[in-house]
Coordinates of C-alpha atoms in Angstrom, one line a residue:
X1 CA -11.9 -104.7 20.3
X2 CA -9.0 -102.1 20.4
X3 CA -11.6 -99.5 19.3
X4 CA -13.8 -100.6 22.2
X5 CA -11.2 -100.7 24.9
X6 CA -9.8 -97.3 23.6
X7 CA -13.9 -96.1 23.9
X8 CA -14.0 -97.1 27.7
X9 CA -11.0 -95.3 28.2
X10 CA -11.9 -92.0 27.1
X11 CA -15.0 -91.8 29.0
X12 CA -13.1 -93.0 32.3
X13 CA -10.5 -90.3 31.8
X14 CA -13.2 -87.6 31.1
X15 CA -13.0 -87.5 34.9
X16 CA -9.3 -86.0 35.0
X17 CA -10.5 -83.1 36.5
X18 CA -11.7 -85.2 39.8
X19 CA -11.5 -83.6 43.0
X20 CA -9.1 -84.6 44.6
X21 CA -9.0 -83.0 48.0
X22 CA -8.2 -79.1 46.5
X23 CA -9.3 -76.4 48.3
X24 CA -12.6 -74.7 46.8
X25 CA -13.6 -72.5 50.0
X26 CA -12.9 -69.6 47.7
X27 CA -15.1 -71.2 44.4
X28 CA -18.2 -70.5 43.2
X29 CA -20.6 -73.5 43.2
X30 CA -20.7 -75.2 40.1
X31 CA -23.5 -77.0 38.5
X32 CA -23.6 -80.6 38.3
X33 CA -21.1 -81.0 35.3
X34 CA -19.8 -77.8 35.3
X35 CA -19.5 -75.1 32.7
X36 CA -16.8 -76.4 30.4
X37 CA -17.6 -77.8 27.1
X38 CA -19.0 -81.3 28.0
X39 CA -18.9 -79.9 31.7
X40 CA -16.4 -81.1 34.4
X41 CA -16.8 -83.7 36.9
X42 CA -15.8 -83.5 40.4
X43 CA -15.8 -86.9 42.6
X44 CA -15.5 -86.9 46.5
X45 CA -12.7 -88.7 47.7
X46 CA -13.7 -92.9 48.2
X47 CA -16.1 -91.9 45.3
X48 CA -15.6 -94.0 42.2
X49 CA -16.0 -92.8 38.4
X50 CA -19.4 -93.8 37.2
X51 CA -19.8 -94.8 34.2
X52 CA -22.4 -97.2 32.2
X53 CA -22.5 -99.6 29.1
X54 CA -25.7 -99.4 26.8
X55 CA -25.4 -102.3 24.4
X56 CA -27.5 -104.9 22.7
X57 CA -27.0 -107.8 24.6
X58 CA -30.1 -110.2 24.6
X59 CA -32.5 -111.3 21.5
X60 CA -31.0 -111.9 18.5
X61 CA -28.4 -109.0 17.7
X62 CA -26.8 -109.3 21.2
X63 CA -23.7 -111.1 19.1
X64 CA -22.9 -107.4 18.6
X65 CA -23.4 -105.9 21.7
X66 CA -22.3 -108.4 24.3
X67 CA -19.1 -108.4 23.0
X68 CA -19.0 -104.4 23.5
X69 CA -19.7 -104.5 27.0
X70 CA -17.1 -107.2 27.3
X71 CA -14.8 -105.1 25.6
X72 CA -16.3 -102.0 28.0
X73 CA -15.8 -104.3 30.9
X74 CA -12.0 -105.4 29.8
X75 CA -11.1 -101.7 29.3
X76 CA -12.1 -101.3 32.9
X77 CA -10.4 -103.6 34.8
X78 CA -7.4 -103.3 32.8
X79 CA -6.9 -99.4 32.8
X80 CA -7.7 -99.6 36.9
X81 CA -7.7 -96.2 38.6
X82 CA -8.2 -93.0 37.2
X83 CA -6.1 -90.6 39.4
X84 CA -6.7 -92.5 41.9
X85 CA -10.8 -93.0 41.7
X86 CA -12.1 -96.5 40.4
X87 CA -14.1 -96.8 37.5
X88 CA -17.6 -98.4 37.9
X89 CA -20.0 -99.6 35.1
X90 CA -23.2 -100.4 37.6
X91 CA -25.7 -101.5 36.1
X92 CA -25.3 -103.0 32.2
X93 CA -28.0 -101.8 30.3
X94 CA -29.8 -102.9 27.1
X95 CA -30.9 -101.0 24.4
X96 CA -32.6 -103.7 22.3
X97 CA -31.1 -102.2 19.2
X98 CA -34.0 -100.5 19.0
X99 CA -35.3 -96.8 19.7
X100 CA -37.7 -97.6 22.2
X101 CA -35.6 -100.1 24.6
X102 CA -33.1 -97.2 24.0
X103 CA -35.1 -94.2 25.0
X104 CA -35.9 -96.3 28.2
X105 CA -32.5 -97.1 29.3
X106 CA -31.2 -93.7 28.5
X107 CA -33.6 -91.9 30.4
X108 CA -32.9 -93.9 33.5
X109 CA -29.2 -93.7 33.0
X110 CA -29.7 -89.8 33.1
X111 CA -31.8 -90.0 36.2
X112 CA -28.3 -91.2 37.9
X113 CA -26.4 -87.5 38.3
X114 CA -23.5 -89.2 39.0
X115 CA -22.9 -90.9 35.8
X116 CA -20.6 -89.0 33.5
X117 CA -20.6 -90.9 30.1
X118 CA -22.1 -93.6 28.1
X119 CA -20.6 -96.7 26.0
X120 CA -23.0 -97.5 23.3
X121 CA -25.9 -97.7 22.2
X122 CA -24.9 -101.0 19.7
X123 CA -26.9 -100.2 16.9
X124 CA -27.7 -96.5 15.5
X125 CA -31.5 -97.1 15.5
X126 CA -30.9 -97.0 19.1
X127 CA -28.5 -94.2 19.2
X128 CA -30.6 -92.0 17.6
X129 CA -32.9 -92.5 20.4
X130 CA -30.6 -92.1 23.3
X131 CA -27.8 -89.4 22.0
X132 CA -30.0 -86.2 22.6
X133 CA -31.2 -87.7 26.0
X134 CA -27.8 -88.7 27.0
X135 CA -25.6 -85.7 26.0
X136 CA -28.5 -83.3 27.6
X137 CA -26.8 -83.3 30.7
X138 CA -24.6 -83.2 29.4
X139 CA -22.2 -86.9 29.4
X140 CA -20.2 -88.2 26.9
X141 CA -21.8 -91.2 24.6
X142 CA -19.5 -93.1 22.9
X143 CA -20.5 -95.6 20.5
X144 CA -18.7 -98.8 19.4
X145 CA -20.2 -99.7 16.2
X146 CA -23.0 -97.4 15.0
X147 CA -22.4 -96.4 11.7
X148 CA -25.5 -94.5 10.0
X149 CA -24.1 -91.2 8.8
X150 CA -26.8 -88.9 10.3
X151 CA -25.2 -89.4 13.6
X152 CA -22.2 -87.9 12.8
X153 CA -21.7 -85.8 9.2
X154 CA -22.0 -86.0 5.5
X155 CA -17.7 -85.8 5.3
X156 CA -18.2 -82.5 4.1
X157 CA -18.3 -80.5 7.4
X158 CA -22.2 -80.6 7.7
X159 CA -23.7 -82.2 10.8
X160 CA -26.0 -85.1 10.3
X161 CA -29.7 -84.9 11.3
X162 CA -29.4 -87.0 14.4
X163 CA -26.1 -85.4 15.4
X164 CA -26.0 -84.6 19.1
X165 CA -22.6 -82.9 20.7
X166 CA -20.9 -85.2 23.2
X167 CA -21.6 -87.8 20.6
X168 CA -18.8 -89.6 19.3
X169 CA -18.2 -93.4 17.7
X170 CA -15.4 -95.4 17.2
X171 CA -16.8 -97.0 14.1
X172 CA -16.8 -95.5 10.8
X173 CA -19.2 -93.8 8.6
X174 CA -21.6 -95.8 6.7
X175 CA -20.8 -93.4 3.7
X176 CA -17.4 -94.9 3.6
X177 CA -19.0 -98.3 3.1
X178 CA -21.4 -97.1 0.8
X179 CA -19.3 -96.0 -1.4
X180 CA -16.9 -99.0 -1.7
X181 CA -19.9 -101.5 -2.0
X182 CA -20.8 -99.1 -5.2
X183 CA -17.6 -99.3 -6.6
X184 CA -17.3 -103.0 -6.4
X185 CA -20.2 -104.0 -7.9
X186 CA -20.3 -101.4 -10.6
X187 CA -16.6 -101.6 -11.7
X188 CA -14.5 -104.8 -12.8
X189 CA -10.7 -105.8 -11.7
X190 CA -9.3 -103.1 -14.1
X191 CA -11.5 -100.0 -12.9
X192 CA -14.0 -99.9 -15.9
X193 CA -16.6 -98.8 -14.2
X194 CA -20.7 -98.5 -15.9
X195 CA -20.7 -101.8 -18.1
X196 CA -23.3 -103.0 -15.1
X197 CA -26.2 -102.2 -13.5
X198 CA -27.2 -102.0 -9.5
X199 CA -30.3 -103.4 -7.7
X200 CA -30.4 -102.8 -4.2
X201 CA -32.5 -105.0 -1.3
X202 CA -33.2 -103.6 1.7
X203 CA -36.2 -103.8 4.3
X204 CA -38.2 -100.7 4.3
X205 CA -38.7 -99.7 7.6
X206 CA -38.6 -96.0 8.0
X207 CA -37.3 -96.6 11.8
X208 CA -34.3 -98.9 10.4
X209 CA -31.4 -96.4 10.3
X210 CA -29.1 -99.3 9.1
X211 CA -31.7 -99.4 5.7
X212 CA -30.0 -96.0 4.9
X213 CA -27.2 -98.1 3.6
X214 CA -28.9 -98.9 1.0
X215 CA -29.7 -95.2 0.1
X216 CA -25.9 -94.5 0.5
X217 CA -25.3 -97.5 -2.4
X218 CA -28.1 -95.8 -4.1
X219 CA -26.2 -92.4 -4.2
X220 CA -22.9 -93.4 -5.1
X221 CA -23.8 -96.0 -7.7
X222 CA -24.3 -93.4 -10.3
X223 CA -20.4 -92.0 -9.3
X224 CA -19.3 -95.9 -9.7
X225 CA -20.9 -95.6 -13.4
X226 CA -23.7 -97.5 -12.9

């Protein structure tokens, strides 16, 4: 939940550079989200921050993504004002933890210019989808619990394939998890590792990023001593 509420957050304060009355007579006009980085956002005063939650919440993996927006939600209410501009979430959106319902939502978050960042997608099938649409703007998406390592990198400083910048997750690589599953079932209590073998079960759906845990097992079983 901390992870969450500390995902919120960053997106709400991308907005420190807010307008807040300055004089820009003498600026040039910028574009939408500026020309920093990730852009900058300027919000008219009685404007609020906008923001919006893209999370799994109905069928039957929305025990993972209603608790994000709730978390998204929490972070919110608690954190209040942003130099002085409220935070508001609009419309909660679903991504069906799946790359279509994703690609949908995405797109019509976009269509909102005054939307700055993203909390989600729940699960990285879907944030494959909706990173290169969401962070073409381009907004911040910050996911809560994606964890498929071609969303971020391989550990070693190369990008993964689905890598988008203005992309960024609170949860950890799957590569981590991968590698400690290996070790567990290929080693015993006193690190002897290779006296047993490794079968691995997963669905085989090419669209199922999450099945590329299985590969990671796969990979690191031979490191294990299997």
């Amino acid at each position: 939940m901390a992870a969450i509420l500390g995902a919120a957050l960053i997106v709400a304060l991308a907005a420190a550079a807010c307008s807040g009355g300055a004089d820009t007579a003498h600026a040039p006009e910028p574009d939408h989200l500026g020309d920093g980085p990730l852009g900058t956002v300027e919000v008219d005063p009685g404007d609020a921050v906008q923001i919006r939650s893209l999370n799994t919440i109905a069928g039957d993996v929305a025990y993972l993504g209603i608790p994000n927006q709730r978390g998204v939600e929490l972070a919110v209410a608690d954190f209040g004002p942003v130099h002085g501009f409220d935070v508001d979430l609009g419309t909660r959106y679903d991504d069906l933890c799946w790359s279509d319902g994703a690609q949908a939502a995405a797109q019509t978050i976009v269509a909102d210019e005054d939307v700055i960042g993203v909390i989600g997608p729940s699960c990285s099938t879907a944030a494959v989808a909706a990173s290169p649409i969401v962070t073409a703007p381009p907004m911040v998406l910050i996911a809560p619990s994606n964890t498929s390592p071609t969303l971020t990198s391989d550990l070693a400083g190369n990008p993964g394939l689905n890598h988008s910048v203005g992309y960024y997750r609170t949860s950890n690589n799957g590569l981590f998890v991968g590698e400690t599953m290996a070790r567990f079932v290929n080693c015993d209590s006193f690190g002897d590792c290779g006296s047993q073998k490794t079968t691995v079960i997963h669905h085989l759906d090419p669209d199922d990023i999450e099945a590329s845990l299985a590969n990671i097992v796969f990979e690191f079983s031979p490191q294990a001593g299997a």
